[in-house]
CSV table of C-alpha atoms in Angstrom, one decimal:
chain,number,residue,atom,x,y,z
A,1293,UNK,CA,-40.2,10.8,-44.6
A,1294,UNK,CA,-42.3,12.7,-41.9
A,1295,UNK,CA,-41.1,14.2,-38.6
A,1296,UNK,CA,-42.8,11.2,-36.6
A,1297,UNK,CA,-39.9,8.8,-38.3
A,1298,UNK,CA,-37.1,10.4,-36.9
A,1299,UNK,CA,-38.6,10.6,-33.4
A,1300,UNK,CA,-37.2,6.9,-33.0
A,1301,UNK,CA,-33.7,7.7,-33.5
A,1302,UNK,CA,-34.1,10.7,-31.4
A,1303,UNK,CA,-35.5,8.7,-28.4
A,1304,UNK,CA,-32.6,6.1,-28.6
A,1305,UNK,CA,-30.5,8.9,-28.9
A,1306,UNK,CA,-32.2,10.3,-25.7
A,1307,UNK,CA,-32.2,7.3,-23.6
A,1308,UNK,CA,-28.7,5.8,-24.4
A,1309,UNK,CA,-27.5,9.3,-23.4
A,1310,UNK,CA,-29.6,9.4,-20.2
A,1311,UNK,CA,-27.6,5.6,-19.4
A,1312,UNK,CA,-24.1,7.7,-19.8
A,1313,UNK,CA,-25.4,9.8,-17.7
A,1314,UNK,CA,-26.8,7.4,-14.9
A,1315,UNK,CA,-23.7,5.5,-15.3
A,1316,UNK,CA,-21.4,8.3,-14.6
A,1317,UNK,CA,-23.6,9.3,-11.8
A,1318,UNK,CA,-23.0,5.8,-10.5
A,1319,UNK,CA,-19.1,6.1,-10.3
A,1320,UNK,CA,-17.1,8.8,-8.6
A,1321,UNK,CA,-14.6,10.8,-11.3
A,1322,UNK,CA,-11.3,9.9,-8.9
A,1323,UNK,CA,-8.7,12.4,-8.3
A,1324,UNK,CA,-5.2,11.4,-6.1
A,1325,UNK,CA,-6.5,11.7,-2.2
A,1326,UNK,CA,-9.2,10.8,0.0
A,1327,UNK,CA,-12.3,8.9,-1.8
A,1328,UNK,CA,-15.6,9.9,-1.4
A,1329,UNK,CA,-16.6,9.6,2.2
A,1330,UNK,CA,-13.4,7.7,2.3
A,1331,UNK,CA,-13.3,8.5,5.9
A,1332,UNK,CA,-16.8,7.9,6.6
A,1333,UNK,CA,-17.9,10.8,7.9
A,1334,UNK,CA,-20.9,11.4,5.6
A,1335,UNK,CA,-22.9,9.2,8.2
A,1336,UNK,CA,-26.6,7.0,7.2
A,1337,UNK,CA,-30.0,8.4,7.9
A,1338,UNK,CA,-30.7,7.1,11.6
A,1339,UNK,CA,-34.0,5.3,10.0
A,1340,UNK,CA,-31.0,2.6,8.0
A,1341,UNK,CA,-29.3,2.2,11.7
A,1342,UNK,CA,-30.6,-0.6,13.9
A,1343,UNK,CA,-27.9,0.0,16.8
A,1344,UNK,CA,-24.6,0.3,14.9
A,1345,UNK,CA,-25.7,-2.2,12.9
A,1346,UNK,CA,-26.2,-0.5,9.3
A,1347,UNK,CA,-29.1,-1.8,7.5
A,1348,UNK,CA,-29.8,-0.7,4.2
A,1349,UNK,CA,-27.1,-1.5,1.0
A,1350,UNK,CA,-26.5,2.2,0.3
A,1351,UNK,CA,-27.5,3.5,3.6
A,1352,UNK,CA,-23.9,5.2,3.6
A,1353,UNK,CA,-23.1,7.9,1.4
A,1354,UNK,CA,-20.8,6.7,-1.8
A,1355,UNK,CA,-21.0,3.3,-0.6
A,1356,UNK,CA,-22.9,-0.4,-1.0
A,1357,UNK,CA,-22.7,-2.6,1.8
A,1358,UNK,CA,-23.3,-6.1,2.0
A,1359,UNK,CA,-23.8,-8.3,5.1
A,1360,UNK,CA,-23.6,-7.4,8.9
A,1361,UNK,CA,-21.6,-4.1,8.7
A,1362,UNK,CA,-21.8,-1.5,11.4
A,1363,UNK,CA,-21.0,2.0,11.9
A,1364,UNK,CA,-18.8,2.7,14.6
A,1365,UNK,CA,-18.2,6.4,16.6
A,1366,UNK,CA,-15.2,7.2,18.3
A,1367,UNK,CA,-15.3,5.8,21.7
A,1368,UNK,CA,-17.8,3.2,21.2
A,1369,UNK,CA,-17.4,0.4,23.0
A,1370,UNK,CA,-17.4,-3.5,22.6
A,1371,UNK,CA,-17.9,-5.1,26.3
A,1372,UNK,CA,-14.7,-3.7,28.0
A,1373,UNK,CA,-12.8,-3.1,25.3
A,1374,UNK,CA,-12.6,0.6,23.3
A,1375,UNK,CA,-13.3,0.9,19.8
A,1376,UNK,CA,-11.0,3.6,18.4
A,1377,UNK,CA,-11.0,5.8,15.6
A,1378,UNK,CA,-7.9,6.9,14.3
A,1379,UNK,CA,-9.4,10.2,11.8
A,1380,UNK,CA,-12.5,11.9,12.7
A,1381,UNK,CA,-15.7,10.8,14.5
A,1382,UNK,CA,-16.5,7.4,12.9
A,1383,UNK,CA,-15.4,4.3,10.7
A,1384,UNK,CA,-17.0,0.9,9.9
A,1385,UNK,CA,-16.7,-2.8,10.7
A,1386,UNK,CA,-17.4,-5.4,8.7
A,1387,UNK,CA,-18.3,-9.0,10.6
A,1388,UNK,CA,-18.3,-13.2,9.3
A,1389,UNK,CA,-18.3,-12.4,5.1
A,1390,UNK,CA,-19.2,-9.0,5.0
A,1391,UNK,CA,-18.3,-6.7,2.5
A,1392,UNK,CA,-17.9,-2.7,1.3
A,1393,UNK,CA,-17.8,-1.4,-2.2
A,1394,UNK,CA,-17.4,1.9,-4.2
A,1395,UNK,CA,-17.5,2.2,-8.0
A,1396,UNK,CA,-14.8,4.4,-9.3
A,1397,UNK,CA,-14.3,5.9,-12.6
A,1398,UNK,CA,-10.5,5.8,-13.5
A,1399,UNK,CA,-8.4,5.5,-16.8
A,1400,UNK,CA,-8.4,1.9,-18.2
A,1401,UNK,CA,-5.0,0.9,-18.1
A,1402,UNK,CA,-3.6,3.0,-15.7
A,1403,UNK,CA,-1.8,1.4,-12.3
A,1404,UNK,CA,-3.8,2.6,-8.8
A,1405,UNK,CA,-2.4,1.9,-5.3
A,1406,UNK,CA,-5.4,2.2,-2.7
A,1407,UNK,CA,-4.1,3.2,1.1
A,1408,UNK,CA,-6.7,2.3,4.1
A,1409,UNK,CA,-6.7,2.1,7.3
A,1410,UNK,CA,-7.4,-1.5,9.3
A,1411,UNK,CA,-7.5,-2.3,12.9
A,1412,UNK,CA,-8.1,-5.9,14.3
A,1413,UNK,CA,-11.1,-6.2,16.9
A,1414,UNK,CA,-12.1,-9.3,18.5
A,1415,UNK,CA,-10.0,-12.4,16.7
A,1416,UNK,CA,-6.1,-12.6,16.3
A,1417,UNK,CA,-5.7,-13.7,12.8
A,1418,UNK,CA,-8.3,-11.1,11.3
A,1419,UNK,CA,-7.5,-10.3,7.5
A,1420,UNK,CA,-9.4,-8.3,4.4
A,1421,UNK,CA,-9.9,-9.5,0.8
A,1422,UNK,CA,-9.2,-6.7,-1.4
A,1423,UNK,CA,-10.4,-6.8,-4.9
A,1424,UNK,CA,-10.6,-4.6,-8.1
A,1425,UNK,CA,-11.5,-7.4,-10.7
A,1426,UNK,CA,-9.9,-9.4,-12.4
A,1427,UNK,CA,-7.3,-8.3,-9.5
A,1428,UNK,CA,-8.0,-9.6,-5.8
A,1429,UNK,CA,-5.5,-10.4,-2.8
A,1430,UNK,CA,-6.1,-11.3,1.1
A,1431,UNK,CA,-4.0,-8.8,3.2
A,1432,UNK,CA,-3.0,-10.2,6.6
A,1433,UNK,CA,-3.4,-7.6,9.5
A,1434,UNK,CA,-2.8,-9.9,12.6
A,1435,UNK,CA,0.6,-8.1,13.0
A,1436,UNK,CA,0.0,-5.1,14.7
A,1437,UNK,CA,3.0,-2.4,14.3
A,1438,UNK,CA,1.7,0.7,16.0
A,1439,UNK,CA,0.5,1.3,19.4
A,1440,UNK,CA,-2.9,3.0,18.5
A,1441,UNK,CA,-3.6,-0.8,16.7
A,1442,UNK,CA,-4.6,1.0,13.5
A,1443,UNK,CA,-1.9,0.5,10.8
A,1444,UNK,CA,-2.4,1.8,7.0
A,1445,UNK,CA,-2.2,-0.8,4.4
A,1446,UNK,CA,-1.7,-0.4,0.6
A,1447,UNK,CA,-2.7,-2.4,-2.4
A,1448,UNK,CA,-1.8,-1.6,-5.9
A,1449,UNK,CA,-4.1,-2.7,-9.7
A,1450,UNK,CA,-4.8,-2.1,-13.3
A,1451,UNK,CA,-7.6,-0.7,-14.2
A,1452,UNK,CA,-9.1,-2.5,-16.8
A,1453,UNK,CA,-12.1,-0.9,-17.5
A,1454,UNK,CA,-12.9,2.8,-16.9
A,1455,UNK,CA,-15.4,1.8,-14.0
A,1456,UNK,CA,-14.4,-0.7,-11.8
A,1457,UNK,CA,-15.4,-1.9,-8.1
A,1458,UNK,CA,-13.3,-1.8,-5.3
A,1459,UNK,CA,-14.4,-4.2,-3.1
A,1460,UNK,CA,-12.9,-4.9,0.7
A,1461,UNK,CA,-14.6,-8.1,2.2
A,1462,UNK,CA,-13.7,-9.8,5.5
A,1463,UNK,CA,-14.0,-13.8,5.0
A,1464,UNK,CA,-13.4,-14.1,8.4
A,1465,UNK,CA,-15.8,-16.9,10.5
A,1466,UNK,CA,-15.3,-15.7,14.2
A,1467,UNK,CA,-17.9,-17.3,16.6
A,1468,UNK,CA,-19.2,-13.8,17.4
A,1469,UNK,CA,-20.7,-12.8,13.6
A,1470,UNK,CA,-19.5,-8.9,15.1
A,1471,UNK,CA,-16.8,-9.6,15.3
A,1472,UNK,CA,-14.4,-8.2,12.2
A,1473,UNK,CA,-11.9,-5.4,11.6
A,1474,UNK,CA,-12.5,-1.9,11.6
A,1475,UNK,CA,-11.7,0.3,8.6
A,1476,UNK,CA,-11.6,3.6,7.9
A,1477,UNK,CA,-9.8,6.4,5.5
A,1478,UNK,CA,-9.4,5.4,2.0
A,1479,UNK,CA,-7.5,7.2,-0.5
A,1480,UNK,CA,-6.1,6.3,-4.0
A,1481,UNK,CA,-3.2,7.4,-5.7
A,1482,UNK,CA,-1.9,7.0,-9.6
A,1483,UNK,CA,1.3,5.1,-10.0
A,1484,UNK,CA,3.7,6.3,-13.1
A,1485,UNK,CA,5.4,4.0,-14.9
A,1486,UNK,CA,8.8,3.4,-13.3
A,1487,UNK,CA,11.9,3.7,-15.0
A,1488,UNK,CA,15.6,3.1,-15.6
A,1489,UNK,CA,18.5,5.1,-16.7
A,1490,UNK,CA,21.9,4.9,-17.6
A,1491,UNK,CA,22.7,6.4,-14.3
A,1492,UNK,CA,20.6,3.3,-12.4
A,1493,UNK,CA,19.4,0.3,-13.5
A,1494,UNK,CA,16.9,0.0,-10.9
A,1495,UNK,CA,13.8,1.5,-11.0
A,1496,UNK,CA,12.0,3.6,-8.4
A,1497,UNK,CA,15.6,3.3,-6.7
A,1498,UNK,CA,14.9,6.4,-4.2
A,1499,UNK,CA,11.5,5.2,-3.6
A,1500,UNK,CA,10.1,8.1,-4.0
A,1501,UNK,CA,7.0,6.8,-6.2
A,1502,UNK,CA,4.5,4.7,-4.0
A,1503,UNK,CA,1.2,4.3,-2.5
A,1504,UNK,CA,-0.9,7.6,-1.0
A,1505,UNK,CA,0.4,8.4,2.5
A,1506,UNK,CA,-2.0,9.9,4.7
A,1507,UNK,CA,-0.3,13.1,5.8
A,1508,UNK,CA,-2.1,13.5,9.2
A,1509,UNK,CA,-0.8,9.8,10.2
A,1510,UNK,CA,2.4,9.5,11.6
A,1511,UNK,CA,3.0,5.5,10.9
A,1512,UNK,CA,3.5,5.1,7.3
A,1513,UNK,CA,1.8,2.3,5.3
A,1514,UNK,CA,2.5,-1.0,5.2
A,1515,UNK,CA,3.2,-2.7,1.8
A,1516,UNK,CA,2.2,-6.1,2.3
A,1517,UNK,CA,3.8,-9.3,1.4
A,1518,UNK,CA,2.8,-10.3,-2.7
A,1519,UNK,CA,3.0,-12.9,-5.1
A,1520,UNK,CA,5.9,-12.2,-7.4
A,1521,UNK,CA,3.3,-11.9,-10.6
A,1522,UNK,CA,1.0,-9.1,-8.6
A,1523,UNK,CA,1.3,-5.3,-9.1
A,1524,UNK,CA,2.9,-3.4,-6.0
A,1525,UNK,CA,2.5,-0.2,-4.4
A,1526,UNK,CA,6.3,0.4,-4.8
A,1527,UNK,CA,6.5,-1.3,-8.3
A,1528,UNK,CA,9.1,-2.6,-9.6
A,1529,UNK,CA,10.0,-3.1,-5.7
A,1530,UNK,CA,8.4,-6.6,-4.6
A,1531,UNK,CA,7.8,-7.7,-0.5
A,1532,UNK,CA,8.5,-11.1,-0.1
A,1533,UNK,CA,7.3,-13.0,2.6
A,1534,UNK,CA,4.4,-15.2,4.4
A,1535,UNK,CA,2.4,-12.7,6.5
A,1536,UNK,CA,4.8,-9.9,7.1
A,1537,UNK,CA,5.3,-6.1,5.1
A,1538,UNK,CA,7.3,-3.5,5.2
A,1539,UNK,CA,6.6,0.4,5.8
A,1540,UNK,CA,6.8,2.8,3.3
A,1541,UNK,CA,7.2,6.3,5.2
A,1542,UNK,CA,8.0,10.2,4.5
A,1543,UNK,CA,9.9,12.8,5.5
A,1544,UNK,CA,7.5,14.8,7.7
A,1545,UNK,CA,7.1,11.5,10.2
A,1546,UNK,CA,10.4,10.0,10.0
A,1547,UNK,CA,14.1,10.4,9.2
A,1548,UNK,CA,14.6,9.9,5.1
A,1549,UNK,CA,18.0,9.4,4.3
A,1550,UNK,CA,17.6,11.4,0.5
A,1551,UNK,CA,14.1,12.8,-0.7
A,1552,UNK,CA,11.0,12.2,0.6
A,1553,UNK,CA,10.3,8.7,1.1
A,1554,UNK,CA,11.8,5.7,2.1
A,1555,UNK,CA,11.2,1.8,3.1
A,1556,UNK,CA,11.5,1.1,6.7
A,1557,UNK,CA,12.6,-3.1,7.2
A,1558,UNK,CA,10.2,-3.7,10.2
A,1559,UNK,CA,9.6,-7.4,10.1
A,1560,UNK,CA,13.4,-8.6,10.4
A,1561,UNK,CA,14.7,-11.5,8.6
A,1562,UNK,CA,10.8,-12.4,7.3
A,1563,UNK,CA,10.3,-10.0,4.6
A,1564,UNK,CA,13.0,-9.2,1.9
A,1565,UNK,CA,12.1,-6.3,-0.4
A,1566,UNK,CA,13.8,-7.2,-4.1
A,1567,UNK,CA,14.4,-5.9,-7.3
A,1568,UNK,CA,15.1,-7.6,-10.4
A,1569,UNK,CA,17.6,-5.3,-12.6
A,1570,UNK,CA,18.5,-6.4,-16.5
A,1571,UNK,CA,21.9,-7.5,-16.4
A,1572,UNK,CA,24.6,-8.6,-19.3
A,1573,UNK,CA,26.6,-12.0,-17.6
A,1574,UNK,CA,30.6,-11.2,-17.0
A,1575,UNK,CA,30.2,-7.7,-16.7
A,1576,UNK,CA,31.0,-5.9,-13.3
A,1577,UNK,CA,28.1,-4.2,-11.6
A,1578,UNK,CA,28.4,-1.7,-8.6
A,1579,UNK,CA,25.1,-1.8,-5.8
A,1580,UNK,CA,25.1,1.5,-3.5
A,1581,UNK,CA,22.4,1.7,-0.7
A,1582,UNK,CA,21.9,3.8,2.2
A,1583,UNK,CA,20.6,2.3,5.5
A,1584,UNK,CA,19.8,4.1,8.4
A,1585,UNK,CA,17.2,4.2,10.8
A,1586,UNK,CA,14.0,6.4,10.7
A,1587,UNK,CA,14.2,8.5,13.9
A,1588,UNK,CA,10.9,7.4,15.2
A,1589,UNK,CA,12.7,5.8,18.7
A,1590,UNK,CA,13.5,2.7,17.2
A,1591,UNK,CA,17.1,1.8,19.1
A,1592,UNK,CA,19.4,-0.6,18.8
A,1593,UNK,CA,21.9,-2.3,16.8
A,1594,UNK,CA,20.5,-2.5,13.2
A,1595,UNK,CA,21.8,-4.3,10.2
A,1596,UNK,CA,20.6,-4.6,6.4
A,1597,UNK,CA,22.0,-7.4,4.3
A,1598,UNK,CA,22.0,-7.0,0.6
A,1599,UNK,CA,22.6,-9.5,-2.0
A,1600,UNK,CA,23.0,-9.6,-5.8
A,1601,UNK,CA,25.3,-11.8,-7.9
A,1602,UNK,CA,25.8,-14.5,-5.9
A,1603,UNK,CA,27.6,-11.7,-3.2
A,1604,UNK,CA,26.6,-9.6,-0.3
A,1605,UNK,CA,27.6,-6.9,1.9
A,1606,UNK,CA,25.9,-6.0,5.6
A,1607,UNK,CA,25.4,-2.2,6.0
A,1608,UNK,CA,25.4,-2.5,10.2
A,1609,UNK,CA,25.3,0.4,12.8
A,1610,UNK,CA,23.9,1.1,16.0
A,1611,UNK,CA,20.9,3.6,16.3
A,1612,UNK,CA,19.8,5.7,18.9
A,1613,UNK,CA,16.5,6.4,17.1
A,1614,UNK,CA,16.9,10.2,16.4
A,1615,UNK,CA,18.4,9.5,12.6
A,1616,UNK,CA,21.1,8.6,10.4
A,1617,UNK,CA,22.3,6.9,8.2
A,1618,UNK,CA,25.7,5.1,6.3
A,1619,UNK,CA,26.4,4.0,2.9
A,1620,UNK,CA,26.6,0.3,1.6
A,1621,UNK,CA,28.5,-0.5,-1.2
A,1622,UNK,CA,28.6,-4.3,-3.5
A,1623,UNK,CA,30.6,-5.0,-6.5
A,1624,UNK,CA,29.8,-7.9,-8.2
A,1625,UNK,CA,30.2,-9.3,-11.6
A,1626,UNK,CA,26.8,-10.4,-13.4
A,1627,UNK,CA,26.2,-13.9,-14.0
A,1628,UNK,CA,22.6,-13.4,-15.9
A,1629,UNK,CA,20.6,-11.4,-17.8
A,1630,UNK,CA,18.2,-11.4,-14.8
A,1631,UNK,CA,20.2,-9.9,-11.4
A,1632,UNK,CA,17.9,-10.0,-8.2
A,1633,UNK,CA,19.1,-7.2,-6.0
A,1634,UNK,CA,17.5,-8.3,-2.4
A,1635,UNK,CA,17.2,-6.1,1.2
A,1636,UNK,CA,17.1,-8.2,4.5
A,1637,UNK,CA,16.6,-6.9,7.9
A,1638,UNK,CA,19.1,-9.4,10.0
A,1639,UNK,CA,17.3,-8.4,13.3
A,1640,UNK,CA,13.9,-8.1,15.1
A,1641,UNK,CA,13.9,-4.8,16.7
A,1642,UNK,CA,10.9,-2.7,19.1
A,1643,UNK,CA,10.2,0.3,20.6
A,1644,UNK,CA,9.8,0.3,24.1
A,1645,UNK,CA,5.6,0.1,23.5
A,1646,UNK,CA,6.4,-3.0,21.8
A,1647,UNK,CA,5.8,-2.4,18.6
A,1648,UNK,CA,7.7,-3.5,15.7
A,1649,UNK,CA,10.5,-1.4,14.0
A,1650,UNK,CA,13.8,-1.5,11.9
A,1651,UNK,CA,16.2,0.0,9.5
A,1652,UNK,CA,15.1,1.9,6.4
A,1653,UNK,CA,17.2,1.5,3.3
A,1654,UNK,CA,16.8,4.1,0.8
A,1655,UNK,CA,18.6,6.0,-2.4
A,1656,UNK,CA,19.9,2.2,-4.2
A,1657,UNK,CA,21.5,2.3,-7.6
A,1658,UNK,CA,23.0,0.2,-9.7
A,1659,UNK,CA,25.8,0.8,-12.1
A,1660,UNK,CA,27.5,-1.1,-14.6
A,1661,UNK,CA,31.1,0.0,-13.6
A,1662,UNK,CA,32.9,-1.1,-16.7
A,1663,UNK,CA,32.5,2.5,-18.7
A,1664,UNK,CA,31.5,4.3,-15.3
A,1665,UNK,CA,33.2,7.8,-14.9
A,1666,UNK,CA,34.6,6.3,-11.4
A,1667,UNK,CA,35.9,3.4,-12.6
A,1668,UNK,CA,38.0,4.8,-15.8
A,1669,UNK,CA,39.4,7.1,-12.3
A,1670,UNK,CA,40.7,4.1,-10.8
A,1671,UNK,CA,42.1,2.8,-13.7
């Protein structure tokens, strides 16, 4: 055959790799941190701003935009009220069913949490649909719990391709089509697999693996409330609840009582954060916790209620909001295969600016005590 046969081949060969190439241009190769212009500081050309309103569907750098979105600079204002940036110089707001999107090249099958932050503008009940498809979930942010009004969410998926979408989209329908949260500074992180061990049945028991935390933000992240089937940022650990989350937060912001991170309680008696452990029914199980408060000025008298086996035991103390903590202790005998080990604020604490705080619990194990080293000392 002549040389002009083989120029077909070639060309197909050509052109399929010029798609790879395209389509790995098209998605950002992801690394644990900030995403590409995740804080938005890569700003449009002036020619795709009409006001702040943003106008073309890639007008900003790494991203494609849909619907009235606008780009907001510290300090800008809306009537009387300042719009604030909590990192940098600017961030964006979506209005009435707008949306934001980045493509991002990851490792299909691997677990993601994404960290952002969110503040409300003009409506009260304000809330963002997160998605990574198949994987979407509506994350409330009426609940305010810092005194800037920006608060860093998470969200945890699967990635079940190696390029998928993330997507935020506000379905709000305020009267003013403006109107909408503000977001700003997204990151991603890669979540192990958690495990067990003979020395804990729980996994992820000192909390130290969980979503990205921004480490020029002093206020944590909130883990948001989930349905029990949904991936979380502190997996296995699920927030259970209607609206309300809890705060993950480290060491160099707060008051950990072992490692580096811990969960901070800050929505009282409305969110329980739980655990379900493997069990064997009749055999006696030991539960050790600490609870303490985070030294971030939260006072008063705290109190975190844990339950597994049918028991419970209240770890209670009074803070003074500089640190410390004390140890809770439940023996119980297992009447499953399945024991739910469950973490209750029993109060509704807040700072003296109003905002919303609580105990952190922190280090949990569980131990079957039957061939435990301290139990054979007892006996």
């Amino acid at each position: 055959m002549g040389r002009g046969s083989e120029t077909v081949p070639n060309a197909r060969r050509a052109a399929l790799f010029l798609i790879v190439c395209l389509a790995a241009r098209a998605a950002s190769a992801i690394q644990d941190g900030l995403l590409p212009n995740g804080n938005f500081e890569e700003a449009p050309p002036k020619s795709q701003l009409k006001g702040s309103r943003v106008m073309g569907r890639n007008a900003i750098p790494h991203w494609e935009i849909s619907g009235f979105v606008e780009y907001i600079g510290s300090g800008q204002k809306q009537g009387d009220m300042l719009l604030p940036v909590p990192e940098g110089a600017y961030a964006v707001r979506l209005g009435n069913e707008a949306s934001i999107q980045q493509r991002l090249a990851l490792t299909q099958g691997a677990h993601y949490s994404i960290t952002f932050s969110a503040a409300r503008t003009c409506a009260q009940a304000e809330q963002l649909n997160v998605t990574v498809a198949p994987e979407s979930d509506i994350l409330p942010i009426q609940t305010v719990y810092t005194s800037s009004g920006w608060d860093s969410y998470s969200w945890a998926f699967k990635a079940t391709s190696s390029v998928v979408s993330l997507i935020i989209h506000n379905p709000g329908v305020a009267e003013d089509a403006a109107c909408g949260p503000l977001i700003d500074l997204f990151a991603i992180k890669t979540l192990p697999t958690p495990q067990s061990s003979k020395n804990n049945l729980l996994k992820n028991g000192d909390f130290e693996e969980g979503p990205y935390i921004f480490p020029n933000t002093r206020w944590g992240v909130l883990v948001p409330p989930m349905d029990e089937d949904d991936y979380s940022p502190l997996s296995p650990w699920m927030i259970l609840s209607s609206t309300k989350s809890v705060k993950y937060v480290d060491a160099p912001h707060h008051v950990v009582p072992h490692g580096a991170r811990a969960v901070e309680l800050v929505s009282g008696m409305e969110t329980a954060l739980v655990q379900n452990a493997t069990t064997v029914p009749g055999l006696p199980y030991r539960l050790q916790f600490s609870a303490g408060d985070a030294g971030n000025g939260c006072v008063g008298s705290m109190a975190v209620q844990a339950y597994a086996g049918g028991k419970s035991v209240k770890a209670q103390f009074q803070s003074q909001g500089k640190g410390g903590h004390k140890r809770g202790v439940l023996d119980f005998t297992a009447t499953a295969d399945q024991t739910r080990v469950v973490f209750v604020s029993m109060g509704y604490i807040m700072k003296p600016d109003g905002t919303l705080c609580g105990p952190v619990v922190d280090d949990v194990s569980l131990v079957c005590t039957r061939n435990h080293p301290a139990r054979r000392l007892l006996l």
